[in-house]
Structures are given as C-alpha cells and as structure tokens.
CSV table of C-alpha atoms in Angstrom, one decimal:
chain,number,residue,atom,x,y,z
A,1,LYS,CA,0.0,0.0,0.0
A,2,LEU,CA,1.1,3.5,-0.7
A,3,SER,CA,1.1,6.1,2.1
A,4,ILE,CA,1.4,9.9,1.6
A,5,GLU,CA,0.3,12.6,4.0
A,6,TYR,CA,-1.2,15.1,1.4
A,7,ARG,CA,-4.9,15.6,1.8
A,8,MET,CA,-5.6,17.9,-1.2
A,9,PRO,CA,-3.4,16.6,-4.0
A,10,THR,CA,-3.4,18.0,-7.5
A,11,ALA,CA,-2.8,16.0,-10.7
A,12,THR,CA,-0.9,16.3,-14.0
A,13,LEU,CA,-2.0,14.2,-17.0
A,14,LEU,CA,0.4,13.0,-19.7
A,15,SER,CA,-0.4,11.4,-23.0
A,16,GLN,CA,2.1,9.9,-25.5
A,17,GLY,CA,1.9,9.5,-29.2
A,18,ASN,CA,3.0,11.2,-32.4
A,19,GLU,CA,-0.5,10.7,-33.8
A,20,ILE,CA,-1.9,13.0,-31.1
A,21,LEU,CA,0.5,15.9,-32.0
A,22,THR,CA,-0.1,15.4,-35.7
A,23,GLY,CA,-3.8,15.6,-35.3
A,24,GLU,CA,-4.4,12.1,-36.6
A,25,ILE,CA,-6.4,11.2,-33.4
A,26,ILE,CA,-8.1,13.2,-30.7
A,27,ASP,CA,-6.8,12.7,-27.2
A,28,THR,CA,-10.0,11.7,-25.4
A,29,ASN,CA,-8.2,10.0,-22.6
A,30,THR,CA,-7.0,13.0,-20.7
A,31,ASN,CA,-10.4,14.7,-21.1
A,32,TRP,CA,-12.1,11.7,-19.5
A,33,LEU,CA,-9.5,11.4,-16.8
A,34,ALA,CA,-9.8,15.1,-15.9
A,35,SER,CA,-13.6,14.7,-15.5
A,36,GLU,CA,-13.2,11.6,-13.3
A,37,LEU,CA,-10.5,13.3,-11.1
A,38,TRP,CA,-12.7,16.4,-10.7
A,39,ASN,CA,-15.5,14.1,-9.5
A,40,LEU,CA,-13.0,12.7,-6.9
A,41,GLY,CA,-12.1,16.2,-5.7
A,42,ILE,CA,-8.7,16.3,-7.4
A,43,SER,CA,-7.8,19.4,-9.5
A,44,VAL,CA,-5.8,18.9,-12.6
A,45,ARG,CA,-3.0,21.4,-12.9
A,46,GLN,CA,-1.8,20.6,-16.4
A,47,ILE,CA,-2.3,18.3,-19.3
A,48,THR,CA,0.7,17.5,-21.6
A,49,ALA,CA,1.2,15.5,-24.8
A,50,SER,CA,4.6,14.2,-25.8
A,51,ARG,CA,6.1,12.8,-28.9
A,52,ASP,CA,7.3,9.2,-29.0
A,53,ILE,CA,10.8,10.3,-28.0
A,54,THR,CA,12.2,9.0,-24.7
A,55,LYS,CA,13.9,12.3,-23.8
A,56,ASP,CA,10.6,14.3,-24.2
A,57,ILE,CA,8.5,11.8,-22.2
A,58,SER,CA,11.1,11.5,-19.4
A,59,LYS,CA,11.4,15.3,-19.2
A,60,ALA,CA,7.6,15.7,-19.0
A,61,LEU,CA,7.5,13.0,-16.2
A,62,VAL,CA,10.1,14.9,-14.2
A,63,GLN,CA,8.2,18.1,-14.5
A,64,ALA,CA,4.9,16.5,-13.7
A,65,LYS,CA,6.1,14.8,-10.4
A,66,GLU,CA,7.6,18.1,-9.3
A,67,ARG,CA,4.3,19.8,-10.0
A,68,SER,CA,1.7,17.4,-8.7
A,69,GLU,CA,1.1,14.6,-6.2
A,70,VAL,CA,-0.8,12.5,-8.7
A,71,VAL,CA,0.6,11.9,-12.2
A,72,ILE,CA,-1.3,9.8,-14.7
A,73,THR,CA,0.1,8.8,-18.1
A,74,THR,CA,-1.7,7.1,-20.9
A,75,GLY,CA,-0.2,5.3,-23.9
A,76,GLY,CA,3.2,4.0,-25.0
A,77,LEU,CA,3.0,0.6,-23.2
A,78,GLY,CA,2.6,-1.5,-26.4
A,79,PRO,CA,5.0,-3.9,-28.0
A,80,THR,CA,6.4,-1.7,-30.8
A,81,ASN,CA,9.6,0.3,-31.0
A,82,ASP,CA,7.7,3.6,-30.6
A,83,ASP,CA,6.2,2.5,-27.3
A,84,LEU,CA,8.7,4.2,-25.0
A,85,THR,CA,6.8,5.1,-21.8
A,86,ALA,CA,8.4,2.4,-19.5
A,87,GLU,CA,11.9,3.3,-20.8
A,88,ALA,CA,11.2,7.0,-20.3
A,89,ALA,CA,10.0,6.4,-16.7
A,90,ALA,CA,13.2,4.5,-16.0
A,91,VAL,CA,15.2,7.4,-17.2
A,92,ALA,CA,13.1,10.0,-15.4
A,93,PHE,CA,13.4,8.2,-12.1
A,94,ASN,CA,16.9,6.9,-12.4
A,95,ARG,CA,15.9,3.3,-12.4
A,96,SER,CA,17.1,0.4,-14.5
A,97,LEU,CA,14.7,-1.1,-17.0
A,98,GLN,CA,14.3,-4.8,-16.1
A,99,HIS,CA,12.4,-7.8,-17.4
A,100,ASN,CA,9.5,-8.4,-14.9
A,101,PRO,CA,8.6,-12.1,-14.7
A,102,GLU,CA,5.2,-11.3,-13.2
A,103,ALA,CA,4.3,-8.9,-16.0
A,104,SER,CA,5.5,-11.6,-18.5
A,105,ARG,CA,3.3,-14.2,-16.8
A,106,GLN,CA,0.3,-11.8,-17.0
A,107,ILE,CA,0.8,-11.1,-20.7
A,108,GLU,CA,1.1,-14.7,-21.6
A,109,SER,CA,-1.9,-15.6,-19.5
A,110,ARG,CA,-3.9,-12.8,-21.3
A,111,PHE,CA,-3.1,-14.1,-24.7
A,112,SER,CA,-3.9,-17.7,-23.7
A,113,SER,CA,-7.3,-16.6,-22.3
A,114,ILE,CA,-8.4,-15.0,-25.5
A,115,GLY,CA,-7.0,-17.9,-27.7
A,116,ARG,CA,-4.3,-15.9,-29.5
A,117,THR,CA,-0.7,-16.7,-30.1
A,118,MET,CA,1.6,-14.2,-28.5
A,119,ALA,CA,4.2,-12.6,-30.7
A,120,PRO,CA,7.8,-12.4,-29.3
A,121,SER,CA,7.6,-8.6,-29.5
A,122,ASN,CA,4.9,-8.6,-26.8
A,123,LEU,CA,7.5,-9.6,-24.2
A,124,ARG,CA,8.8,-6.0,-24.5
A,125,GLN,CA,5.7,-5.0,-22.5
A,126,ALA,CA,7.2,-6.9,-19.6
A,127,ASN,CA,10.3,-4.6,-19.5
A,128,LEU,CA,9.5,-2.2,-16.6
A,129,PRO,CA,11.4,0.2,-14.4
A,130,GLU,CA,13.0,-1.4,-11.3
A,131,GLY,CA,10.7,-1.2,-8.3
A,132,ALA,CA,7.5,-0.6,-10.4
A,133,THR,CA,4.3,-2.0,-9.0
A,134,ILE,CA,2.3,-3.9,-11.6
A,135,LEU,CA,-1.3,-3.2,-12.5
A,136,GLU,CA,-2.8,-6.2,-14.2
A,137,ASN,CA,-4.6,-5.5,-17.4
A,138,HIS,CA,-7.7,-7.8,-17.6
A,139,TRP,CA,-8.9,-5.9,-20.7
A,140,GLY,CA,-5.8,-5.9,-22.9
A,141,THR,CA,-2.3,-7.1,-23.2
A,142,ALA,CA,-0.2,-4.2,-21.8
A,143,PRO,CA,0.2,-4.2,-18.0
A,144,GLY,CA,0.1,-0.9,-16.3
A,145,PHE,CA,2.3,0.0,-13.4
A,146,ILE,CA,2.8,2.5,-10.5
A,147,MET,CA,5.9,4.3,-9.4
A,148,ARG,CA,6.4,6.5,-6.3
A,149,GLU,CA,8.9,9.3,-6.4
A,150,ASN,CA,9.5,12.2,-4.0
A,151,GLY,CA,5.9,12.3,-2.6
A,152,SER,CA,4.2,11.8,-6.0
A,153,VAL,CA,2.4,8.7,-7.1
A,154,CYS,CA,2.7,8.1,-10.9
A,155,PHE,CA,0.3,5.8,-12.6
A,156,PHE,CA,1.1,4.4,-16.1
A,157,LEU,CA,-1.9,3.2,-18.0
A,158,PRO,CA,-2.5,1.9,-21.6
A,159,GLY,CA,-3.6,4.3,-24.3
A,160,VAL,CA,-6.6,2.2,-25.5
A,161,PRO,CA,-9.5,4.1,-24.0
A,162,ARG,CA,-11.5,1.1,-22.8
A,163,GLU,CA,-8.5,-0.4,-21.1
A,164,MET,CA,-7.5,2.9,-19.6
A,165,ARG,CA,-10.9,3.6,-18.2
A,166,MET,CA,-11.3,0.2,-16.7
A,167,MET,CA,-7.9,0.3,-15.1
A,168,PHE,CA,-8.5,3.8,-13.7
A,169,SER,CA,-11.8,2.7,-12.1
A,170,THR,CA,-10.5,-0.6,-10.8
A,171,TYR,CA,-7.1,0.5,-9.5
A,172,VAL,CA,-6.3,4.2,-9.7
A,173,ALA,CA,-9.4,5.8,-8.2
A,174,PRO,CA,-9.4,3.5,-5.1
A,175,ILE,CA,-5.6,4.0,-4.6
A,176,ILE,CA,-6.0,7.8,-4.8
A,177,LEU,CA,-8.8,7.9,-2.3
A,178,GLU,CA,-7.0,5.6,0.1
A,179,THR,CA,-3.6,7.2,-0.3
A,180,PHE,CA,-4.6,10.8,0.1
A,181,HIS,CA,-7.6,10.3,2.3
A,182,VAL,CA,-9.7,12.3,-0.2
A,183,GLU,CA,-13.4,12.5,0.4
A,184,PRO,CA,-15.2,12.9,-3.0
A,185,PRO,CA,-17.3,16.0,-3.1
A,186,ALA,CA,-21.0,16.0,-3.7
A,187,THR,CA,-21.4,16.7,-7.4
A,188,TYR,CA,-24.6,17.7,-9.3
A,189,THR,CA,-24.7,17.9,-13.1
A,190,ILE,CA,-27.5,20.0,-14.5
A,191,ARG,CA,-28.0,19.1,-18.2
A,192,VAL,CA,-29.2,21.8,-20.5
A,193,VAL,CA,-30.1,22.1,-24.2
A,194,GLY,CA,-30.6,25.4,-25.9
A,195,HIS,CA,-28.3,27.7,-23.9
A,196,SER,CA,-24.6,28.5,-24.4
A,197,GLU,CA,-22.0,28.4,-21.7
A,198,SER,CA,-21.9,32.2,-21.6
A,199,ARG,CA,-25.7,32.5,-21.4
A,200,LEU,CA,-25.8,30.0,-18.5
A,201,ALA,CA,-23.0,31.9,-16.7
A,202,ASP,CA,-25.2,35.1,-17.0
A,203,LEU,CA,-28.3,33.3,-15.8
A,204,LEU,CA,-26.5,31.8,-12.8
A,205,GLU,CA,-24.6,35.0,-11.9
A,206,PRO,CA,-27.1,35.9,-9.1
A,207,ILE,CA,-26.1,32.8,-7.1
A,208,GLN,CA,-22.4,32.6,-7.8
A,209,SER,CA,-21.4,34.3,-4.6
A,210,GLU,CA,-23.9,32.3,-2.6
A,211,ILE,CA,-22.5,29.0,-4.0
A,212,ALA,CA,-18.9,30.1,-3.2
A,213,GLN,CA,-19.8,31.2,0.4
A,214,ALA,CA,-21.4,27.8,1.0
A,215,GLY,CA,-18.2,26.1,0.1
A,216,GLY,CA,-19.1,25.1,-3.4
A,217,GLU,CA,-18.0,25.8,-6.9
A,218,ILE,CA,-19.6,25.9,-10.3
A,219,GLY,CA,-18.2,24.8,-13.7
A,220,TYR,CA,-19.5,24.3,-17.3
A,221,ARG,CA,-18.9,21.6,-19.8
A,222,ALA,CA,-20.0,21.8,-23.4
A,223,ALA,CA,-21.0,18.4,-24.8
A,224,MET,CA,-22.9,19.0,-28.0
A,225,PRO,CA,-25.8,19.2,-28.2
A,226,GLU,CA,-26.0,20.0,-24.5
A,227,VAL,CA,-24.1,22.1,-21.9
A,228,GLN,CA,-23.6,20.7,-18.5
A,229,VAL,CA,-23.6,22.9,-15.4
A,230,LYS,CA,-21.6,21.2,-12.7
A,231,LEU,CA,-22.0,22.2,-9.0
A,232,ARG,CA,-19.6,20.7,-6.5
A,233,PHE,CA,-19.7,21.0,-2.8
A,234,ASN,CA,-17.3,19.9,0.0
A,235,GLN,CA,-18.6,17.2,2.3
A,236,GLU,CA,-18.9,19.7,5.1
A,237,VAL,CA,-21.8,21.5,3.3
A,238,SER,CA,-25.2,20.1,4.5
A,239,THR,CA,-27.4,18.3,2.0
A,240,ASP,CA,-30.2,20.8,2.7
A,241,VAL,CA,-27.9,23.7,1.5
A,242,GLN,CA,-26.7,21.7,-1.5
A,243,SER,CA,-30.3,20.9,-2.6
A,244,ALA,CA,-31.5,24.4,-2.1
A,245,LEU,CA,-28.7,25.8,-4.3
A,246,VAL,CA,-29.2,23.2,-7.0
A,247,ASP,CA,-32.9,24.0,-7.0
A,248,LYS,CA,-32.2,27.7,-7.4
A,249,ALA,CA,-29.8,27.0,-10.3
A,250,VAL,CA,-32.4,24.9,-12.1
A,251,GLN,CA,-35.1,27.6,-11.6
A,252,LEU,CA,-32.7,30.3,-12.9
A,253,ILE,CA,-31.9,28.2,-16.0
A,254,GLY,CA,-35.6,27.5,-16.7
A,255,PRO,CA,-37.2,24.7,-18.8
A,256,ARG,CA,-34.1,24.2,-20.9
A,257,ALA,CA,-32.6,22.3,-18.0
A,258,PHE,CA,-33.9,18.8,-18.7
A,259,GLY,CA,-32.4,16.8,-15.8
A,260,THR,CA,-30.0,16.8,-12.8
A,261,ASN,CA,-27.7,13.8,-12.5
A,262,THR,CA,-29.6,12.1,-15.2
A,263,GLY,CA,-28.7,10.5,-18.5
A,264,ASP,CA,-28.7,12.4,-21.8
A,265,LEU,CA,-31.8,13.8,-23.5
A,266,ALA,CA,-32.7,10.6,-25.3
A,267,GLN,CA,-32.4,8.7,-22.0
A,268,VAL,CA,-34.7,11.2,-20.1
A,269,VAL,CA,-37.3,11.1,-22.9
A,270,GLY,CA,-37.1,7.3,-23.0
A,271,GLN,CA,-37.7,7.1,-19.3
A,272,HIS,CA,-40.8,9.4,-19.5
A,273,LEU,CA,-42.2,7.3,-22.4
A,274,ALA,CA,-41.6,4.1,-20.6
A,275,ALA,CA,-43.1,5.4,-17.3
A,276,HIS,CA,-46.3,6.3,-19.1
A,277,GLY,CA,-46.4,3.2,-21.3
A,278,ALA,CA,-46.2,5.5,-24.3
A,279,THR,CA,-44.6,4.8,-27.7
A,280,ILE,CA,-42.9,6.9,-30.4
A,281,ALA,CA,-42.3,6.8,-34.1
A,282,THR,CA,-40.2,9.2,-36.2
A,283,ALA,CA,-40.1,10.5,-39.7
A,284,GLU,CA,-36.9,12.4,-40.6
A,285,SER,CA,-35.9,14.2,-43.7
A,286,CYS,CA,-32.8,16.4,-43.1
A,287,THR,CA,-31.7,14.5,-39.9
A,288,ALA,CA,-31.7,11.2,-41.9
A,289,GLY,CA,-32.4,8.9,-39.0
A,290,LYS,CA,-30.2,10.7,-36.4
A,291,LEU,CA,-33.1,11.2,-34.0
A,292,ALA,CA,-34.2,7.5,-34.2
A,293,SER,CA,-30.6,6.3,-33.9
A,294,TRP,CA,-30.2,8.5,-30.8
A,295,LEU,CA,-33.3,7.1,-29.2
A,296,ALA,CA,-32.3,3.5,-30.1
A,297,SER,CA,-28.9,4.0,-28.5
A,298,VAL,CA,-30.6,3.8,-25.1
A,299,PRO,CA,-30.7,0.2,-23.7
A,300,GLY,CA,-34.4,-0.9,-23.5
A,301,ALA,CA,-35.5,1.5,-26.2
A,302,SER,CA,-37.6,-1.3,-27.8
A,303,ARG,CA,-40.1,-0.7,-25.1
A,304,TYR,CA,-41.2,2.6,-26.7
A,305,LEU,CA,-39.5,3.1,-30.0
A,306,LEU,CA,-41.7,1.5,-32.7
A,307,GLU,CA,-40.5,2.8,-36.0
A,308,GLY,CA,-38.2,5.3,-37.7
A,309,ALA,CA,-38.5,6.4,-41.4
A,310,ILE,CA,-36.0,8.4,-43.4
A,311,VAL,CA,-38.1,10.3,-45.9
A,312,TYR,CA,-35.7,12.4,-48.0
A,313,SER,CA,-37.7,12.6,-51.2
A,314,ASN,CA,-41.1,14.1,-51.6
A,315,GLN,CA,-42.3,10.7,-52.9
A,316,ALA,CA,-41.1,9.1,-49.7
A,317,LYS,CA,-42.9,11.7,-47.6
A,318,THR,CA,-46.2,11.0,-49.4
A,319,ARG,CA,-45.8,7.2,-49.7
A,320,THR,CA,-44.6,6.7,-46.1
A,321,CYS,CA,-46.4,9.4,-44.1
A,322,GLY,CA,-49.3,10.4,-46.4
A,323,VAL,CA,-48.0,14.0,-46.9
A,324,SER,CA,-50.3,15.8,-49.3
A,325,LYS,CA,-48.7,16.3,-52.8
A,326,GLU,CA,-50.6,19.6,-53.0
A,327,ASP,CA,-49.2,20.9,-49.7
A,328,LEU,CA,-45.7,19.8,-50.9
A,329,ASN,CA,-46.2,21.9,-54.0
A,330,ASP,CA,-47.8,24.9,-52.3
A,331,HIS,CA,-45.6,25.1,-49.1
A,332,GLY,CA,-42.5,23.1,-50.0
A,333,ALA,CA,-41.0,20.2,-48.3
A,334,VAL,CA,-39.4,22.4,-45.6
A,335,SER,CA,-42.5,23.9,-44.0
A,336,LYS,CA,-44.7,23.7,-41.0
A,337,THR,CA,-47.4,21.9,-42.9
A,338,VAL,CA,-45.2,19.1,-44.0
A,339,ALA,CA,-43.5,18.7,-40.6
A,340,LEU,CA,-46.9,18.3,-38.9
A,341,GLN,CA,-48.1,15.8,-41.6
A,342,LEU,CA,-44.9,13.8,-41.2
A,343,ALA,CA,-45.5,13.6,-37.4
A,344,SER,CA,-49.2,12.6,-37.7
A,345,GLY,CA,-48.6,10.3,-40.7
A,346,ILE,CA,-45.8,8.3,-39.0
A,347,ARG,CA,-47.8,8.2,-35.8
A,348,LYS,CA,-50.8,6.7,-37.6
A,349,ARG,CA,-48.6,4.3,-39.6
A,350,ALA,CA,-46.8,2.9,-36.6
A,351,GLY,CA,-49.8,3.0,-34.2
A,352,ALA,CA,-47.6,5.1,-31.8
A,353,THR,CA,-48.6,7.4,-29.0
A,354,TRP,CA,-46.3,10.1,-30.3
A,355,GLY,CA,-45.1,11.0,-33.8
A,356,VAL,CA,-42.2,13.3,-34.6
A,357,GLY,CA,-41.5,14.8,-38.0
A,358,ILE,CA,-38.4,16.8,-38.9
A,359,THR,CA,-37.7,18.5,-42.2
A,360,GLY,CA,-35.1,21.2,-43.0
A,361,ILE,CA,-32.1,22.3,-45.0
A,362,ALA,CA,-28.9,21.0,-43.4
A,363,GLY,CA,-26.5,22.4,-46.1
A,364,PRO,CA,-24.0,23.1,-47.2
A,365,THR,CA,-26.2,23.9,-50.3
A,366,GLY,CA,-29.9,24.2,-50.9
A,367,GLY,CA,-30.7,27.3,-49.0
A,368,THR,CA,-32.7,30.3,-50.3
A,369,ASN,CA,-33.4,33.8,-49.2
A,370,GLU,CA,-36.8,32.6,-47.7
A,371,LYS,CA,-35.3,29.3,-46.3
A,372,PRO,CA,-31.6,29.7,-45.6
A,373,ILE,CA,-29.4,26.8,-44.6
A,374,GLY,CA,-30.2,25.8,-41.1
A,375,THR,CA,-34.0,26.3,-41.5
A,376,VAL,CA,-35.7,23.3,-39.7
A,377,HIS,CA,-39.3,22.6,-39.0
A,378,ILE,CA,-40.3,20.1,-36.3
A,379,GLY,CA,-43.7,18.6,-35.9
A,380,ILE,CA,-45.0,16.7,-32.8
A,381,ALA,CA,-48.3,14.7,-32.9
A,382,GLY,CA,-49.8,13.0,-29.9
A,383,PRO,CA,-53.1,12.4,-28.1
A,384,GLU,CA,-55.2,15.4,-29.2
A,385,ILE,CA,-51.9,17.4,-29.6
A,386,GLN,CA,-50.2,18.8,-32.6
A,387,HIS,CA,-47.3,21.2,-32.1
A,388,HIS,CA,-44.8,22.9,-34.4
A,389,LYS,CA,-41.6,24.7,-34.0
A,390,ARG,CA,-39.4,26.5,-36.5
A,391,LEU,CA,-35.7,26.7,-35.9
A,392,GLN,CA,-32.9,28.8,-37.6
A,393,LEU,CA,-29.7,26.9,-36.8
A,394,HIS,CA,-26.1,27.7,-37.6
A,395,GLY,CA,-23.0,25.7,-38.2
A,396,ASP,CA,-22.0,22.8,-40.4
A,397,ARG,CA,-24.3,19.9,-41.5
A,398,ASP,CA,-23.5,17.7,-38.5
A,399,ARG,CA,-24.1,20.5,-36.0
A,400,ILE,CA,-27.4,21.4,-37.6
A,401,THR,CA,-28.7,17.9,-37.7
A,402,THR,CA,-27.6,17.2,-34.1
A,403,LEU,CA,-29.2,20.4,-32.8
A,404,ALA,CA,-32.4,19.7,-34.7
A,405,SER,CA,-32.6,16.2,-33.2
A,406,ALA,CA,-32.1,17.6,-29.7
A,407,ALA,CA,-34.7,20.3,-30.3
A,408,ALA,CA,-37.2,17.6,-31.4
A,409,LEU,CA,-36.6,15.6,-28.2
A,410,GLN,CA,-36.8,18.8,-26.0
A,411,LEU,CA,-40.1,19.7,-27.6
A,412,LEU,CA,-41.5,16.2,-27.1
A,413,LEU,CA,-40.3,16.3,-23.4
A,414,ALA,CA,-42.2,19.5,-22.8
A,415,HIS,CA,-45.4,17.7,-23.7
A,416,LEU,CA,-44.5,14.5,-21.8
C-alpha cells in the first residue's frame, strides 16, 4: 500500500503518441481522466502531450512529479519500437529497465485466455522500471504500473480508451482515495439544451457568490448538443444547503434544464415514455435517422421506439407518411405543414402514442433567401396534440442535424 500525507493533491496528466500531435487522433483519454478526477475532488493542474521520444517523455514526467502529487500517463505501453513510456519512466526516475517475470506471466496468460498466439515482441511489454508495482490489465495485453517518487504517485496506463478507463476505475481511483484520504465532493450535473455556456453563466450570476460562500464551486462543460452545469460541494456542506442551491440554479436556467444527475436527453425522454407506457415513431428528412438512432442507442428502447423512417424525397414523404402532394407543391418540403403531416402520418402508420417529424435544410447547399441553410421545422403529434416549432440553426451539416434532433426531443419532453 502507498502512504502519503497530502490531503488535497493535484494531478498532472500526460499522453504519449506522435499521432496526437499530428492531429491524426483526438486525445479523449485526458479529457475523460480530468472529469473523473474532478469528481473525486482532485484538481488537474496541467495536461501535456509528448512525442514518441524517450527524452521528451522523461522530461515531462520529471516536471509532472515536481508539480503534482498525482501523475497519470496514458499510452506508450505497447510492443512496438515507438512504445517508450516504460523506458522513459526508468530514465526520469533513475531506475534500470528490467524484465519483470510477473508482468510476463500476465501477458502470456492474457493471450492464452483470448485464444491468441503471443508474438515475441509482446514480451517487450514486460520490461518495466526497477521497483515498479504492476497493475494487471484484464482488458488488454499491456500491464500498467505504478511508481512512487518524492511524494508523488505516478500511474502508467495503456492508451486504449476502454483499457485505460477500466484500469482507472479498478485501480487508480481507489488508490488515490486511500492514499490521500480524499473524500469525494458532492457533485450535481444539470443538463441543459438550448443555452450556451456564456448564457448560462449570465443566468447563474445571481447565485455565484452564494455558492462560493457555501463552500461550493460551479463549472461548465459543453458536450454537443447540451451544456452541463456542474455544481460541486465539499462534504462539510449540508445536504439541505446543497439541494437548495441546486434547485435555485435549475429555476434560474428554466425549462431548458432537462435533468439533474440524469442520462442524456434521449435517456430522459425514454424514461418518460416508458413510465407512461407510451410509444414513439419518427419521420426524418434532413436529420436522416439521427433522431431515431439516438433514441435507439438507449438500452431498452424497444419498449417505446416502434419505427423510424428516413423520408428524403417528396415521394417518400407521401408514400410513407401520407403527406399531401398539393401541400408539398404549395408550401415546399421544408415547412410547418409538412412537418406536422410527417409527425401525424408516421404516428398513424406505426400506431404510436407520439409521432415526430423533422424537415429542413442542413446544407452546405440548398438554401434560399426565404429558407436559408439551417432552417428546420419540427412537428409533434400526440393524443389530441399537434405542435410545431421552426428553428434557424447555424453551423455545419453535422451540427445542424444534431441540434435539430435535440430540439425535437426537447419539444417532445415538454409535452411528456
């Protein structure tokens, strides 16, 4: 067991790989780690990416351990010549690089368990710095390891996101909590669709000082199509005070706050549908199935999602949803009339409680002066209800279709 007296450690995160610095891949590992550490009550001081060069990685490690009590690195533990993290750690901490028999056994056992033949190069993954504590990787072939230097605990994890996340949750988080006697703060995530971070900061300005005086802090995280407002309180703050401040924040944000400590918008809508024994069907033109796909991504969606139709052409709109040819000619495919007919038509076709229709111009071409790119019409049809909303969205094609799908779910949730 590791033992250190610090009570409020900070963390530095390191990622390795030329492909990160050339833009070939996006480093999602450090983003995820920063969020998890924040939830544990650990502040991240710096995030650094290094090339696959031993000198660069070792220098970053030395600087990180001088800066923070917790250092977490991801990547560079594989079997190829550009996997240099273990070697760099040995250089940084003045240790020899040694073949570790236990790491070798774990690697061989892992290959045997998945029925694969181990290549000789995989034994390179068993070369670890002297004195390293092994973290067995049950989800991949590269063992992780821990090193302790001058009051800092350094965790070395694989770069494969799934392996890294499982090893963090299984080993790293419990070790941090035990080592530093950290008590995770109470965290509330208010999920919002339809407001920017700056707008939310303005709306919540009246309670900023009250939150700070109560021993709390507020943060924002953009996660298209939503923005998350995160309230964090020390354990000393009473639950009554926490609840009151969270309630005030939700009231200030208004109806665009769709949940606190919940799943995403599709999950929340799905829960409401399931709770009422209601069902849904969708007819999508410009979003091309994105709404139905999002709903279907929720486990158990078959309880309420009956049908989804992609109706790009006018013929498909008429054939599938009974949209009037005359209305298509008179109003155009991108119109209130067509959106409502898509919603009511797919509802009737599927025998669903609710129908949703989306039609619009996602771009990058096809816009006009009357209907510029980003024009979207949403129709909702339900028990004795028909509702329409027109949007003027901005951005590229993916952003427009994502925001349109979110707006459709938000409109439906208001009725649910």
